């Protein structure tokens, strides 16, 4: 009736440290992913990223979700706890956002080009 994709079974051994978990429960079963989650949580606390506040009666709780990715980093994996922002209202649930998406070398390049063109 619908789309069907048969399961593929691998004949060779799988390195569980090289698989991205599909849930936090699955990640907690692997020591390296559990450590990565702990490091992410500690970074959020250390950077004062959020604070607990009483929930006003007319508001809903904004959920969060763990995102797991294998990346080319010294540790080899990244776990991020992200807010489900599609439920947020500016000025009520948050007042500012910040996400560094540009590298300092890119800024220097753009400024150099701007200076060369007066």
PDB file of C-alpha atoms in Angstrom:
ATOM      1  CA  UNK A   1       0.000   0.000   0.000  1.00  0.00           C
ATOM      2  CA  UNK A   2       2.760   2.436   0.809  1.00  0.00           C
ATOM      3  CA  UNK A   3       6.434   2.848   0.274  1.00  0.00           C
ATOM      4  CA  UNK A   4       8.382  -0.183   1.423  1.00  0.00           C
ATOM      5  CA  UNK A   5      12.111  -0.342   1.983  1.00  0.00           C
ATOM      6  CA  UNK A   6      13.481  -3.769   2.906  1.00  0.00           C
ATOM      7  CA  UNK A   7      15.905  -3.991   5.817  1.00  0.00           C
ATOM      8  CA  UNK A   8      19.530  -4.371   4.824  1.00  0.00           C
ATOM      9  CA  UNK A   9      21.592  -6.692   6.990  1.00  0.00           C
ATOM     10  CA  UNK A  10      25.346  -6.233   7.137  1.00  0.00           C
ATOM     11  CA  UNK A  11      27.509  -9.316   7.245  1.00  0.00           C
ATOM     12  CA  UNK A  12      30.458  -7.583   8.918  1.00  0.00           C
ATOM     13  CA  UNK A  13      30.770  -6.358  12.493  1.00  0.00           C
ATOM     14  CA  UNK A  14      29.442  -2.862  13.218  1.00  0.00           C
ATOM     15  CA  UNK A  15      31.406  -0.370  15.326  1.00  0.00           C
ATOM     16  CA  UNK A  16      28.707   1.039  17.631  1.00  0.00           C
ATOM     17  CA  UNK A  17      30.823   4.149  18.299  1.00  0.00           C
ATOM     18  CA  UNK A  18      30.454   5.073  14.609  1.00  0.00           C
ATOM     19  CA  UNK A  19      26.657   5.019  14.517  1.00  0.00           C
ATOM     20  CA  UNK A  20      24.544   8.100  15.205  1.00  0.00           C
ATOM     21  CA  UNK A  21      21.970   7.289  17.900  1.00  0.00           C
ATOM     22  CA  UNK A  22      18.317   7.836  16.983  1.00  0.00           C
ATOM     23  CA  UNK A  23      17.260   8.767  20.529  1.00  0.00           C
ATOM     24  CA  UNK A  24      18.764   9.854  23.816  1.00  0.00           C
ATOM     25  CA  UNK A  25      17.899   6.453  25.293  1.00  0.00           C
ATOM     26  CA  UNK A  26      19.962   4.781  22.597  1.00  0.00           C
ATOM     27  CA  UNK A  27      22.828   7.262  23.140  1.00  0.00           C
ATOM     28  CA  UNK A  28      22.888   6.558  26.885  1.00  0.00           C
ATOM     29  CA  UNK A  29      23.752   2.923  26.137  1.00  0.00           C
ATOM     30  CA  UNK A  30      27.121   3.943  24.640  1.00  0.00           C
ATOM     31  CA  UNK A  31      29.735   5.451  27.005  1.00  0.00           C
ATOM     32  CA  UNK A  32      31.243   7.825  24.401  1.00  0.00           C
ATOM     33  CA  UNK A  33      27.858   9.298  23.444  1.00  0.00           C
ATOM     34  CA  UNK A  34      26.860   9.540  27.106  1.00  0.00           C
ATOM     35  CA  UNK A  35      30.075  11.478  27.814  1.00  0.00           C
ATOM     36  CA  UNK A  36      29.425  13.755  24.839  1.00  0.00           C
ATOM     37  CA  UNK A  37      25.922  14.506  26.152  1.00  0.00           C
ATOM     38  CA  UNK A  38      27.326  15.283  29.594  1.00  0.00           C
ATOM     39  CA  UNK A  39      29.895  17.662  28.101  1.00  0.00           C
ATOM     40  CA  UNK A  40      27.177  19.481  26.120  1.00  0.00           C
ATOM     41  CA  UNK A  41      24.994  19.834  29.221  1.00  0.00           C
ATOM     42  CA  UNK A  42      27.917  21.107  31.314  1.00  0.00           C
ATOM     43  CA  UNK A  43      28.763  23.664  28.593  1.00  0.00           C
ATOM     44  CA  UNK A  44      25.167  24.946  28.653  1.00  0.00           C
ATOM     45  CA  UNK A  45      25.340  25.353  32.442  1.00  0.00           C
ATOM     46  CA  UNK A  46      28.829  26.909  32.392  1.00  0.00           C
ATOM     47  CA  UNK A  47      27.833  29.483  29.745  1.00  0.00           C
ATOM     48  CA  UNK A  48      24.611  30.465  31.545  1.00  0.00           C
ATOM     49  CA  UNK A  49      22.692  29.586  28.383  1.00  0.00           C
ATOM     50  CA  UNK A  50      19.382  29.229  30.189  1.00  0.00           C
ATOM     51  CA  UNK A  51      17.782  29.604  33.581  1.00  0.00           C
ATOM     52  CA  UNK A  52      14.818  27.933  35.242  1.00  0.00           C
ATOM     53  CA  UNK A  53      11.811  30.181  35.713  1.00  0.00           C
ATOM     54  CA  UNK A  54       8.233  29.589  36.824  1.00  0.00           C
ATOM     55  CA  UNK A  55       5.908  28.838  33.903  1.00  0.00           C
ATOM     56  CA  UNK A  56       3.132  31.447  33.535  1.00  0.00           C
ATOM     57  CA  UNK A  57      -0.348  29.904  33.478  1.00  0.00           C
ATOM     58  CA  UNK A  58      -1.082  31.063  29.918  1.00  0.00           C
ATOM     59  CA  UNK A  59       2.120  29.627  28.392  1.00  0.00           C
ATOM     60  CA  UNK A  60       3.200  26.190  27.183  1.00  0.00           C
ATOM     61  CA  UNK A  61       6.513  24.494  27.910  1.00  0.00           C
ATOM     62  CA  UNK A  62       8.979  24.662  25.010  1.00  0.00           C
ATOM     63  CA  UNK A  63      10.399  21.225  24.396  1.00  0.00           C
ATOM     64  CA  UNK A  64      13.933  20.276  23.522  1.00  0.00           C
ATOM     65  CA  UNK A  65      15.545  17.487  21.583  1.00  0.00           C
ATOM     66  CA  UNK A  66      18.958  15.845  21.507  1.00  0.00           C
ATOM     67  CA  UNK A  67      20.613  15.877  18.090  1.00  0.00           C
ATOM     68  CA  UNK A  68      23.461  13.415  17.508  1.00  0.00           C
ATOM     69  CA  UNK A  69      25.985  13.725  14.670  1.00  0.00           C
ATOM     70  CA  UNK A  70      29.342  12.197  13.829  1.00  0.00           C
ATOM     71  CA  UNK A  71      31.653  15.060  12.870  1.00  0.00           C
ATOM     72  CA  UNK A  72      35.306  15.603  12.091  1.00  0.00           C
ATOM     73  CA  UNK A  73      36.265  16.836  15.564  1.00  0.00           C
ATOM     74  CA  UNK A  74      38.990  15.650  17.942  1.00  0.00           C
ATOM     75  CA  UNK A  75      36.399  13.597  19.853  1.00  0.00           C
ATOM     76  CA  UNK A  76      34.639  12.460  16.684  1.00  0.00           C
ATOM     77  CA  UNK A  77      31.052  13.081  17.763  1.00  0.00           C
ATOM     78  CA  UNK A  78      28.770  15.957  18.652  1.00  0.00           C
ATOM     79  CA  UNK A  79      25.612  15.943  20.739  1.00  0.00           C
ATOM     80  CA  UNK A  80      23.504  19.092  20.921  1.00  0.00           C
ATOM     81  CA  UNK A  81      20.474  19.836  23.035  1.00  0.00           C
ATOM     82  CA  UNK A  82      18.309  22.112  20.929  1.00  0.00           C
ATOM     83  CA  UNK A  83      15.081  23.924  21.720  1.00  0.00           C
ATOM     84  CA  UNK A  84      12.112  23.220  19.509  1.00  0.00           C
ATOM     85  CA  UNK A  85      12.016  26.848  18.397  1.00  0.00           C
ATOM     86  CA  UNK A  86       8.936  26.496  16.230  1.00  0.00           C
ATOM     87  CA  UNK A  87       6.945  26.768  19.484  1.00  0.00           C
ATOM     88  CA  UNK A  88       8.581  30.040  20.570  1.00  0.00           C
ATOM     89  CA  UNK A  89       7.191  33.573  20.375  1.00  0.00           C
ATOM     90  CA  UNK A  90       9.649  36.491  20.181  1.00  0.00           C
ATOM     91  CA  UNK A  91       9.381  38.776  23.205  1.00  0.00           C
ATOM     92  CA  UNK A  92       7.615  36.118  25.255  1.00  0.00           C
ATOM     93  CA  UNK A  93       9.728  32.956  25.115  1.00  0.00           C
ATOM     94  CA  UNK A  94      12.974  34.648  24.078  1.00  0.00           C
ATOM     95  CA  UNK A  95      14.341  38.155  23.621  1.00  0.00           C
ATOM     96  CA  UNK A  96      17.545  37.670  21.662  1.00  0.00           C
ATOM     97  CA  UNK A  97      19.267  35.098  19.498  1.00  0.00           C
ATOM     98  CA  UNK A  98      22.879  34.501  18.631  1.00  0.00           C
ATOM     99  CA  UNK A  99      24.410  32.010  16.308  1.00  0.00           C
ATOM    100  CA  UNK A 100      27.926  32.541  15.007  1.00  0.00           C
ATOM    101  CA  UNK A 101      27.846  31.423  11.396  1.00  0.00           C
ATOM    102  CA  UNK A 102      30.791  33.312   9.963  1.00  0.00           C
ATOM    103  CA  UNK A 103      34.498  32.758  10.485  1.00  0.00           C
ATOM    104  CA  UNK A 104      36.872  35.603  11.372  1.00  0.00           C
ATOM    105  CA  UNK A 105      38.865  34.947   8.177  1.00  0.00           C
ATOM    106  CA  UNK A 106      35.711  35.576   6.138  1.00  0.00           C
ATOM    107  CA  UNK A 107      35.156  38.902   7.908  1.00  0.00           C
ATOM    108  CA  UNK A 108      38.759  39.937   7.187  1.00  0.00           C
ATOM    109  CA  UNK A 109      38.354  38.993   3.521  1.00  0.00           C
ATOM    110  CA  UNK A 110      35.145  40.998   3.115  1.00  0.00           C
ATOM    111  CA  UNK A 111      36.677  44.023   4.865  1.00  0.00           C
ATOM    112  CA  UNK A 112      39.779  43.778   2.643  1.00  0.00           C
ATOM    113  CA  UNK A 113      37.640  43.718  -0.504  1.00  0.00           C
ATOM    114  CA  UNK A 114      35.575  46.655   0.763  1.00  0.00           C
ATOM    115  CA  UNK A 115      38.735  48.681   1.494  1.00  0.00           C
ATOM    116  CA  UNK A 116      40.209  47.928  -1.922  1.00  0.00           C
ATOM    117  CA  UNK A 117      37.034  49.306  -3.524  1.00  0.00           C
ATOM    118  CA  UNK A 118      36.937  52.343  -1.226  1.00  0.00           C
TER     119      UNK A 118
END
